[in-house]
Short mmCIF file of C-alpha atoms and ligand atoms in Angstrom, two decimals:
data_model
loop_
_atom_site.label_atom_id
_atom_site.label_comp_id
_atom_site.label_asym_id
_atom_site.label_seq_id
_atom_site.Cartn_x
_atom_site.Cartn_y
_atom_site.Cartn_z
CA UNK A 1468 0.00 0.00 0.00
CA UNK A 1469 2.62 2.77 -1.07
CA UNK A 1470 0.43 5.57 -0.89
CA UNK A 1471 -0.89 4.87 2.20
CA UNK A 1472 -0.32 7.45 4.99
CA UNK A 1473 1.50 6.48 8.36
CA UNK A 1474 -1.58 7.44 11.50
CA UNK A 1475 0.06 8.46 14.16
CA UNK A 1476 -3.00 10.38 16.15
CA UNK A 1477 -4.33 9.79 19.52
CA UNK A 1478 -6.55 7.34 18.11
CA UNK A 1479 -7.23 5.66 16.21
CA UNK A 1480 -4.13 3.98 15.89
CA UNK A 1481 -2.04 1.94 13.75
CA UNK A 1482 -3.27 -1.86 14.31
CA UNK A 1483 -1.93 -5.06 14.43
CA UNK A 1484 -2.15 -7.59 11.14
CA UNK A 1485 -3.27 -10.34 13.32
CA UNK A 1486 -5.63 -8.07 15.38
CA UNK A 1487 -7.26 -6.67 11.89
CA UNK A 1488 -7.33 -10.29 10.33
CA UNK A 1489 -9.62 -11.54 13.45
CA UNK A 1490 -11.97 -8.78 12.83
CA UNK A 1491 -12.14 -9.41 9.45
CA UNK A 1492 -12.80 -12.90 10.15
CA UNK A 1493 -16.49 -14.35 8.89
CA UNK A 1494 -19.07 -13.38 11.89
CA UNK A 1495 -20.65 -15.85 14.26
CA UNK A 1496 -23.35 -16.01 16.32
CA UNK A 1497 -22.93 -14.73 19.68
CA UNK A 1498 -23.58 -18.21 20.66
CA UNK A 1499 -21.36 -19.96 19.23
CA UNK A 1500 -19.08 -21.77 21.47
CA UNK A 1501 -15.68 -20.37 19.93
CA UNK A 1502 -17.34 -16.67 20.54
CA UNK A 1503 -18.85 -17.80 24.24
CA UNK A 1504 -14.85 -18.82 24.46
CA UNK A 1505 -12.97 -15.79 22.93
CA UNK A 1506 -15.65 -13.29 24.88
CA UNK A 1507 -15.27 -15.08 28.41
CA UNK A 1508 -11.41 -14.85 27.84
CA UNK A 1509 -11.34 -11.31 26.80
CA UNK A 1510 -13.25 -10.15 30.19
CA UNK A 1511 -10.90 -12.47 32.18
CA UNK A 1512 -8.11 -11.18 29.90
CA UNK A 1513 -9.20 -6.91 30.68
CA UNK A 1514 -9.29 -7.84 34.41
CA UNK A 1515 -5.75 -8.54 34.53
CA UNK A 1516 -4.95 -5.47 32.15
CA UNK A 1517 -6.52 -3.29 34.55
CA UNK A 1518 -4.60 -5.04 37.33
CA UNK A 1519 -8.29 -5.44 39.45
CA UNK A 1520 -8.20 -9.20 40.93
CA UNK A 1521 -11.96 -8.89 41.89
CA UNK A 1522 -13.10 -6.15 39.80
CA UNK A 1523 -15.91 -6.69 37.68
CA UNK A 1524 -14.87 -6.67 33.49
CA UNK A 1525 -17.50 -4.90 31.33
CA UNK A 1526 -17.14 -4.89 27.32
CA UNK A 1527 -19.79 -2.96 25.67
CA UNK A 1528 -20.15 -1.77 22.30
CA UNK A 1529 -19.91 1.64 21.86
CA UNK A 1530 -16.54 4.03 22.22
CA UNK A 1531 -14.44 5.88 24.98
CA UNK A 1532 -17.97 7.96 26.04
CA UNK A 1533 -19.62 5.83 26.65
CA UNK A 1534 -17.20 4.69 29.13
CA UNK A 1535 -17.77 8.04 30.67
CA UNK A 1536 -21.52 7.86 30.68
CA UNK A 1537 -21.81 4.15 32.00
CA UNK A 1538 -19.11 4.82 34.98
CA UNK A 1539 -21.27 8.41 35.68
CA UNK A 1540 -24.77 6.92 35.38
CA UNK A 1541 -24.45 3.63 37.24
CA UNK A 1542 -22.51 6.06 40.58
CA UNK A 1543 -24.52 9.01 40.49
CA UNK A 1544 -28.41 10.01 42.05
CA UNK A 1545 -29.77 12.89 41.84
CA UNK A 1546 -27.63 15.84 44.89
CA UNK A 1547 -24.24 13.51 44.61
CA UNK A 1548 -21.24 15.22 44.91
CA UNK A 1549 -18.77 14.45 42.65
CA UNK A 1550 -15.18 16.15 42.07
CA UNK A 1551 -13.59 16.15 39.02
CA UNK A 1552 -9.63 16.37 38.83
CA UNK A 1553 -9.66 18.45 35.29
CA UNK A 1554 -6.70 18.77 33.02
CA UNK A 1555 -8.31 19.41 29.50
CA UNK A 1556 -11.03 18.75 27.48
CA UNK A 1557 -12.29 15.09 28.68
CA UNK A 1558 -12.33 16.30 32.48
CA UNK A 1559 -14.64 19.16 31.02
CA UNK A 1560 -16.92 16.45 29.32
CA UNK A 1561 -17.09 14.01 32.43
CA UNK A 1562 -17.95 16.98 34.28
CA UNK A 1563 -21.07 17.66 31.92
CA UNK A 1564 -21.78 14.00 32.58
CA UNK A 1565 -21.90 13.84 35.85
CA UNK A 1566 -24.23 17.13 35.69
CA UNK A 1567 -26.62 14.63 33.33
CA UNK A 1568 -27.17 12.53 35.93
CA UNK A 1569 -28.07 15.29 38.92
CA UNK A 1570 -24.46 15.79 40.50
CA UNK A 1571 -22.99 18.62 41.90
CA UNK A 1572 -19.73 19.31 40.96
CA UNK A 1573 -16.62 20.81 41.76
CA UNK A 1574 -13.64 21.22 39.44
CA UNK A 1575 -10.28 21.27 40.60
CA UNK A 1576 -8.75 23.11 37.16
CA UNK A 1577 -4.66 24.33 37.20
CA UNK A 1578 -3.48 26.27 34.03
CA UNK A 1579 -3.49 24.38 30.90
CA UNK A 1580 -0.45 22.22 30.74
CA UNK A 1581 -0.46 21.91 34.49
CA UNK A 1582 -0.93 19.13 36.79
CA UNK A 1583 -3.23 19.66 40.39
CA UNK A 1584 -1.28 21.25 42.86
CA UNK A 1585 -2.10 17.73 45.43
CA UNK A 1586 -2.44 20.22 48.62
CA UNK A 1587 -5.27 22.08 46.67
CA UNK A 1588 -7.22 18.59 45.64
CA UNK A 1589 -6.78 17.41 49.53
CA UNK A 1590 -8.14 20.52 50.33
CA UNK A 1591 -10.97 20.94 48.06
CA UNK A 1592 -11.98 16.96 49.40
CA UNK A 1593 -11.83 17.92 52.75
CA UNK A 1594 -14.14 20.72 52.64
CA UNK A 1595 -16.50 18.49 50.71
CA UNK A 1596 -18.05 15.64 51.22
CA UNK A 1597 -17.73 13.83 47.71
CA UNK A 1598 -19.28 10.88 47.14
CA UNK A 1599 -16.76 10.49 43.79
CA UNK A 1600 -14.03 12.15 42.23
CA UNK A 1601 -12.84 11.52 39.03
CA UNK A 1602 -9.10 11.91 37.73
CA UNK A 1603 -8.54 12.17 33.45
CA UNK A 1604 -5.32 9.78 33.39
CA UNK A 1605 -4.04 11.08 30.30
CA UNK A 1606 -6.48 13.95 28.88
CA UNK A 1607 -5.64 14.10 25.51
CA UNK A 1608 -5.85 17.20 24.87
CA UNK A 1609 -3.22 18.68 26.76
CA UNK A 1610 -1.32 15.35 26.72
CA UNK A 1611 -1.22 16.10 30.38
CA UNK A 1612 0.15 12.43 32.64
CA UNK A 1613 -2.11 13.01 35.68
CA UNK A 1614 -0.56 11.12 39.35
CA UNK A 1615 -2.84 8.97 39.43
CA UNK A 1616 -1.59 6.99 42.26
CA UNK A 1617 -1.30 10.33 44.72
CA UNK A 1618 -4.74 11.61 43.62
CA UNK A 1619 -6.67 8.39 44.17
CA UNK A 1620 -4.67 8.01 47.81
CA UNK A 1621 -6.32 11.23 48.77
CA UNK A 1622 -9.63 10.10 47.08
CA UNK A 1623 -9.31 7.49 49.59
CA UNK A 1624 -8.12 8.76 52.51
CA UNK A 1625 -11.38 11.67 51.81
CA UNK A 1626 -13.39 8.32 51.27
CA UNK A 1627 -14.64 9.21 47.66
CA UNK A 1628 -14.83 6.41 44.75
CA UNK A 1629 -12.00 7.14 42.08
CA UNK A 1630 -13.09 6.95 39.39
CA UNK A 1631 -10.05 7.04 36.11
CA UNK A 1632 -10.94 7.89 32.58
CA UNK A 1633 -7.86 6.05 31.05
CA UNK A 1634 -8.77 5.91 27.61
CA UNK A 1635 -5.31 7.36 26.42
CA UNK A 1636 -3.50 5.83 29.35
CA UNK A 1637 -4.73 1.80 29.90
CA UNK A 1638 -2.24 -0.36 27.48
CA UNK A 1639 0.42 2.43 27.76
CA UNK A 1640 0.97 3.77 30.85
CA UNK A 1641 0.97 2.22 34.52
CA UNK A 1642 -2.32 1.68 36.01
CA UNK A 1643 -2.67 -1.11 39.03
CA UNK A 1644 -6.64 -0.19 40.25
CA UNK A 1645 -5.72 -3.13 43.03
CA UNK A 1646 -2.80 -1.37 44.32
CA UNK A 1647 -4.08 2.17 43.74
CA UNK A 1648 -7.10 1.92 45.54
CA UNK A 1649 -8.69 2.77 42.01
CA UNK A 1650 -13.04 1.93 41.66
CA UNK A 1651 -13.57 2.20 38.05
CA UNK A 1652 -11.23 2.59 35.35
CA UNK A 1653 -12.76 2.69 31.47
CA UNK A 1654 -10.96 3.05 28.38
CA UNK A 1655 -12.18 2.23 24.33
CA UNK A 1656 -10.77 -0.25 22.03
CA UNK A 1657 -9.02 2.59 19.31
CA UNK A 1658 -6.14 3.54 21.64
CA UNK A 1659 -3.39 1.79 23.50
CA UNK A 1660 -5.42 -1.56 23.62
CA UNK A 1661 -5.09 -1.77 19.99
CA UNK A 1662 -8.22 -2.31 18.24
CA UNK A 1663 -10.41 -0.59 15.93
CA UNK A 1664 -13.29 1.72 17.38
CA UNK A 1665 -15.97 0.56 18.45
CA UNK A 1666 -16.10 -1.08 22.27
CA UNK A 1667 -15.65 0.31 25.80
CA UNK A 1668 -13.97 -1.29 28.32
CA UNK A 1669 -14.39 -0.78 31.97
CA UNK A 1670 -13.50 -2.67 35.09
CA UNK A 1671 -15.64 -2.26 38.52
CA UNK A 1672 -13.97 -2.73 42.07
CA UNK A 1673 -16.40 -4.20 44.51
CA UNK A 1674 -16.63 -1.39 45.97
CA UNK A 1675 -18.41 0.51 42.64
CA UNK A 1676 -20.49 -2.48 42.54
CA UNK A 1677 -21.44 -2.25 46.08
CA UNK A 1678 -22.23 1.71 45.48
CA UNK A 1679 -24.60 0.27 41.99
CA UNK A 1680 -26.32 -1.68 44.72
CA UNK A 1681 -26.94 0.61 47.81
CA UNK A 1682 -28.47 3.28 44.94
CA UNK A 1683 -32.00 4.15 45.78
CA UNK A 1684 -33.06 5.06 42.60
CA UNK A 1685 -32.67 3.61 39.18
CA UNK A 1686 -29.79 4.00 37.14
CA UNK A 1687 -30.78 6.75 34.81
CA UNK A 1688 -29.61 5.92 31.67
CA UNK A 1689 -31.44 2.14 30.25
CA UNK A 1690 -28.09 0.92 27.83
CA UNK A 1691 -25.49 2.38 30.38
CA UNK A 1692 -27.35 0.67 33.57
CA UNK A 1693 -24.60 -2.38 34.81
CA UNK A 1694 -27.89 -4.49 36.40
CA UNK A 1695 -28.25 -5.01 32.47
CA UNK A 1696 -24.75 -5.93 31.55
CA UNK A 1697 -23.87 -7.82 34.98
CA UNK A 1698 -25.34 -11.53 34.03
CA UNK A 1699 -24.04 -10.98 30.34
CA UNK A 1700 -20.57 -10.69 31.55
CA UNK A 1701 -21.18 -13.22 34.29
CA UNK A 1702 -22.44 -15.66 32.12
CA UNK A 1703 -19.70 -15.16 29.44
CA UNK A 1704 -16.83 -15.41 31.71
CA UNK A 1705 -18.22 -19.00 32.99
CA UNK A 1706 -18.30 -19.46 29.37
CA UNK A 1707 -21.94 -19.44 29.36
CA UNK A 1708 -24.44 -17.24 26.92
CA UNK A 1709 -26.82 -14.37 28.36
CA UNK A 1710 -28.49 -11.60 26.40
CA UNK A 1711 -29.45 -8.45 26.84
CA UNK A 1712 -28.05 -6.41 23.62
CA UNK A 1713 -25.93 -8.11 20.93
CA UNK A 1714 -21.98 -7.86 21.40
CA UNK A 1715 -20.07 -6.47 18.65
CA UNK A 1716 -18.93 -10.06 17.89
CA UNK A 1717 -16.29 -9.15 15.58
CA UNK A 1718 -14.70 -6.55 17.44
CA UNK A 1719 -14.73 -8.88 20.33
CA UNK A 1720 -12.68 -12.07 18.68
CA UNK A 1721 -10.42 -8.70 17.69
CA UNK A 1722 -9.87 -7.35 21.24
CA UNK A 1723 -8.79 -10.77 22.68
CA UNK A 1724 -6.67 -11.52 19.93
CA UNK A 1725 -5.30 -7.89 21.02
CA UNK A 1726 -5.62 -8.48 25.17
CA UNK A 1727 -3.12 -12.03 24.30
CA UNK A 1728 -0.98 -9.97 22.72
CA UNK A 1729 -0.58 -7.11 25.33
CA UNK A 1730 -0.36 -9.56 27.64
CA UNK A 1731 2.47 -11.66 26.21
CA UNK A 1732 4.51 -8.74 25.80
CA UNK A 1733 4.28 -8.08 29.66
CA UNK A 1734 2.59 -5.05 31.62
CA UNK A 1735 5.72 -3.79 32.87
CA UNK A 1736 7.68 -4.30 29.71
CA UNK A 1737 4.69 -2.56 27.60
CA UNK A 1738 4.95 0.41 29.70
CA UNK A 1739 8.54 0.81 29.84
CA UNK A 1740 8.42 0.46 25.86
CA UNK A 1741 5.91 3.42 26.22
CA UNK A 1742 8.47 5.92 27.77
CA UNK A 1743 11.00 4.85 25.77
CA UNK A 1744 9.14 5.83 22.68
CA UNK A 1745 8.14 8.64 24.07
CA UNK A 1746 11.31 9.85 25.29
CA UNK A 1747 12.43 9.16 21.46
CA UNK A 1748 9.33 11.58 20.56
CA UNK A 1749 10.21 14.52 23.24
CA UNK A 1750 13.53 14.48 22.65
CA UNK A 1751 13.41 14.82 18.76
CA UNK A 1752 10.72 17.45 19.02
CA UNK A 1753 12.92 19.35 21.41
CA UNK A 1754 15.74 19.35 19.25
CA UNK A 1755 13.69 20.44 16.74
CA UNK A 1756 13.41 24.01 18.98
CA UNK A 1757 9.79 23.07 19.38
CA UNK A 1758 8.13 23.52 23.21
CA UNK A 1759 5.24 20.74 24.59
CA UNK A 1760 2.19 21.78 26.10
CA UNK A 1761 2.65 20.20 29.71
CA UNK A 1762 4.33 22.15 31.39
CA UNK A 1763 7.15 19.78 32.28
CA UNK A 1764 8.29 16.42 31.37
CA UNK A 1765 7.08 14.80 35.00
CA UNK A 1766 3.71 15.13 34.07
CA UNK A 1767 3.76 14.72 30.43
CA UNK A 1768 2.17 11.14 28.76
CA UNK A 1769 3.75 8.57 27.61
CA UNK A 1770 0.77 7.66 25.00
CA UNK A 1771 1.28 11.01 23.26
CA UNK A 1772 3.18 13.95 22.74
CA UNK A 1773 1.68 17.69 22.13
CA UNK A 1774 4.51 19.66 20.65
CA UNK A 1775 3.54 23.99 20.00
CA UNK A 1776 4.27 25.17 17.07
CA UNK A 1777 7.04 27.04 16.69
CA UNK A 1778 6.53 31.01 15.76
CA UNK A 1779 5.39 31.36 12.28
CA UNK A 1780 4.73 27.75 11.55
CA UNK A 1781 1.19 27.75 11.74
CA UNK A 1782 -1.34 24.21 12.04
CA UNK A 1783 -3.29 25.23 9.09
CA UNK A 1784 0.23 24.54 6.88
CA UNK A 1785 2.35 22.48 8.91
CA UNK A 1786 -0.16 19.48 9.85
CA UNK A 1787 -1.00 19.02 5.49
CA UNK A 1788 2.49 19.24 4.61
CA UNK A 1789 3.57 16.26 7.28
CA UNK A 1790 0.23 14.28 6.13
CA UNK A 1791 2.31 15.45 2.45
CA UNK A 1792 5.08 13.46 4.07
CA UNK A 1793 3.06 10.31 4.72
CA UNK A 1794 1.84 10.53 8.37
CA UNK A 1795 -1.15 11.85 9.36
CA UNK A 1796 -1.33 13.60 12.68
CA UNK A 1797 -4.05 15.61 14.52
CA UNK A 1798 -4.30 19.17 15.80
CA UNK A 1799 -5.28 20.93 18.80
CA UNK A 1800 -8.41 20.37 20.72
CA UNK A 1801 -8.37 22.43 24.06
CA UNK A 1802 -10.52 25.31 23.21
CA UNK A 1803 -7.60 28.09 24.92
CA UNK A 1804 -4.84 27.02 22.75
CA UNK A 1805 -6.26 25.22 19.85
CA UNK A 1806 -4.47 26.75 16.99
CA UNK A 1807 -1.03 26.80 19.44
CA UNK A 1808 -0.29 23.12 19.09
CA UNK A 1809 -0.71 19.46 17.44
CA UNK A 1810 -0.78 15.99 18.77
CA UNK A 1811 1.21 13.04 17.99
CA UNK A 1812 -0.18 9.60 19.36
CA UNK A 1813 2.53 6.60 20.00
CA UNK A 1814 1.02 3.67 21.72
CA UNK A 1815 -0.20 0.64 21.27
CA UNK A 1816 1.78 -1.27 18.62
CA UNK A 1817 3.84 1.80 17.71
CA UNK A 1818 7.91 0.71 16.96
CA UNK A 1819 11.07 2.80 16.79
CA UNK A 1820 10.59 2.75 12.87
CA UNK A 1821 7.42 4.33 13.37
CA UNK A 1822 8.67 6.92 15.51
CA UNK A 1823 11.42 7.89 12.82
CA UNK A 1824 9.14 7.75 10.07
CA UNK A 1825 7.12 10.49 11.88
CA UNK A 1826 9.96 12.76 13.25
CA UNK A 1827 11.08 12.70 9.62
CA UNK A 1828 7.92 13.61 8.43
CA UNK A 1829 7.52 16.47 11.10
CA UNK A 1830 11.07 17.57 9.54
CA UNK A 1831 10.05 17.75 5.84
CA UNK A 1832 6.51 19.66 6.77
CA UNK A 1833 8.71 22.52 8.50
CA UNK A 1834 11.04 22.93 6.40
CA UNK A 1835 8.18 23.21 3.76
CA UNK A 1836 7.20 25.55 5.67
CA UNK A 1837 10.13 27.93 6.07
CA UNK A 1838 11.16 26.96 9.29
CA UNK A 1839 14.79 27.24 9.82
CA UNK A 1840 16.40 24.48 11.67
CA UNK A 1841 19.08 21.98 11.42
CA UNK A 1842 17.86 19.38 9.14
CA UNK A 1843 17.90 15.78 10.84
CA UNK A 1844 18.46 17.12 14.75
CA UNK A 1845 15.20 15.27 15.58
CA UNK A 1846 15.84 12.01 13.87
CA UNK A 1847 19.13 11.88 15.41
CA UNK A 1848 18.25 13.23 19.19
CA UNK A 1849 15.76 9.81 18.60
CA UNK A 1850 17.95 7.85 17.43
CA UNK A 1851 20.50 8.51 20.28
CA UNK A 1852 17.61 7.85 22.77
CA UNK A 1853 17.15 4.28 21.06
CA UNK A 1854 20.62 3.34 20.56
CA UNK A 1855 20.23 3.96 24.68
N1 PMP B 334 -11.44 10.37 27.36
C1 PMP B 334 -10.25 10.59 26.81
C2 PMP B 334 -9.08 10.87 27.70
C3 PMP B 334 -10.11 10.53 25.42
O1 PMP B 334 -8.92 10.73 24.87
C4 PMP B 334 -11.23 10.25 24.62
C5 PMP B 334 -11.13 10.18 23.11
N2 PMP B 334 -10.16 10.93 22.52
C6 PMP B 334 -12.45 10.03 25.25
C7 PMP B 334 -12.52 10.10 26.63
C8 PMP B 334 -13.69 9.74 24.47
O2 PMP B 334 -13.53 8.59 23.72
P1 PMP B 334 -14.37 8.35 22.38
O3 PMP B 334 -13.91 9.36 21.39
O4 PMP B 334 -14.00 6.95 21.98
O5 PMP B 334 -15.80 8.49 22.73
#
């Protein structure tokens, strides 16, 4: 496919061959016993992913929002408090969520490109009385790396649920809900866990499913309500058949074939091969003269970079001329800096040859655009970072 460009957004991502093939594979029933098998192994399989020994697996058809919504719906009645930890744009949207389904909330919002002061989050919980708070692992669009570990010890120790949007984090960075004290962590299939769009995926401690159970109303959304999902799950995972809406079968075979392959490759190995392509990333877009939008690397991600353009390069002429260069990459999204910056996604299945490919790329589009710099310094600042 020589004319096909290299996509190197925060997702969707690049897949794997063997992770396309499955999904291209003829559909079954969704009772047929190699489905009942591959679904039941896929739930066991996201379990251990989200590091939750006795957390309940969901897999639902529908994306990363939905996520959001079924975590929000299933927690919150009507005069719950609910604090949301916001670094971007998705904190912004959970926040509107929550709001859906009758909670109050309070925002704990640094600069963009900052990370929560911690004192000011303890604070703001111990003033409150929050039934949840919710922390945006890696909001995408400041490709802000929030603490998650810090912030959900103080959602503890304030007695809240913690609840962790991680659909640009789970698959690429570190996220142990077991030894985090985390209640519900959600992510969709198009990102680090490596396959196409199309299902969420969101693990429950017993805790959140102990919250779903003292509610005294009904869960206010009908597809989002976990009472529906529960037995479905339940039943698949004993490698039994339930219904209540038809799973994405497909997508499904596609996501375990995915899970066995994350899991092979090791948690801790998969994350450490996160920074390290990362570190590739930052370093060539540094020596490119080119300034991120976190403000710092501690709390940048892993799963993405979010490089400013540099003055007189505008997004308008710099992201077509890369996509000119044969990798497509996406622009801004937070509202107050939009047109200041682009985004470069690297997870999932994402290798050093990828990586070069796209600084090279990002080289040829400024140059094309008058940009004076010296030619190669972010290939080679990569390079040195893989050559260790
Ligand atoms: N949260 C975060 C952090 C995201 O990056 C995204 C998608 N970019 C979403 C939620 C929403 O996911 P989706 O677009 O699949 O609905």
């Amino acid at each position: 496919m020589k004319n096909r460009s290299l996509l190197m957004i925060p997702g969707p991502i690049e897949f794997d061959p063997a992770v396309l093939s499955a999904l291209g594979a003829p559909t079954t029933g969704h009772l047929a016993p190699n489905f009942i098998e591959a679904f039941g192994q896929a739930l066991e399989r996201t379990r251990t992913l989200f590091q939750c020994k006795e957390g309940q697996p969901f897999v639902l058809a529908g994306t990363g929002t939905l996520g959001m919504d079924t975590a929000c719906a299933n927690l919150v009645e009507a005069g719950d408090t609910a604090l949301v930890v916001n670094t971007g744009y998705f904190g912004d949207r959970i926040g509107t969520i929550l709001e859906r389904y009758g909670a109050k909330v309070t925002h704990v919002r640094p600069a963009v490109g900052a990370h929560p002061v911690l004192d000011d989050v303890e604070r703001t919980l111990k003033d409150g009385k929050f039934k949840l708070m919710t922390i945006t692992h890696v909001d995408t669009s400041t490709g802000v790396l929030a603490d998650v570990k810090s912030l959900a010890a103080l959602g503890r120790k304030y007695r809240a649920l913690v609840v962790v949007d991680g659909v640009c984090s789970v698959a690429g960075e570190e996220l142990d809900m077991d030894a985090w004290g985390v209640d519900v962590a959600f992510t969709a299939s198009q990102k680090a866990v490596g396959v196409p769009p199309g299902l969420a995926l969101l693990v429950a401690s017993p805790a959140a499913m102990s919250a779903l159970k003292a509610r005294k109303t009904p869960v206010g959304s009908y597809y989002a309500d976990w009472n529906n999902w529960l037995p479905v799950m339940q039943a698949y995972e004993a490698r039994k058949s339930a219904y209540f809406g038809t799973p994405a079968v497909n997508l499904v075979f596609a996501l375990n074939v995915s899970l066995g392959q994350i899991l092979q490759e090791g948690l801790e190995a998969r994350f450490a091969r996160h920074v390290r392509i990362s570190r590739a990333v930052k370093a060539g877009i540094a020596a490119l003269g080119l300034g991120q939008v976190p403000l710092g690397d501690a709390i940048a991600a892993h799963t993405m970079t979010a490089p400013r353009f540099p003055a007189g390069v505008t997004g308008a002429d710099l992201i077509p001329a890369i996509s000119k260069a044969g990798v497509t990459l996406a622009g801004g999204l937070h509202a107050e800096i939009k047109n200041e910056y682009f985004r470069i996604g690297h997870m999932g299945a994402v290798t050093q040859g990828d990586v070069l490919a796209t600084l090279g790329a990002i080289e040829t589009g400024l140059a094309a655009c008058g940009y004076k710099f010296e030619k190669g310094a972010g290939l080679s600042a990569a390079v040195k970072i893989f050559a260790g």
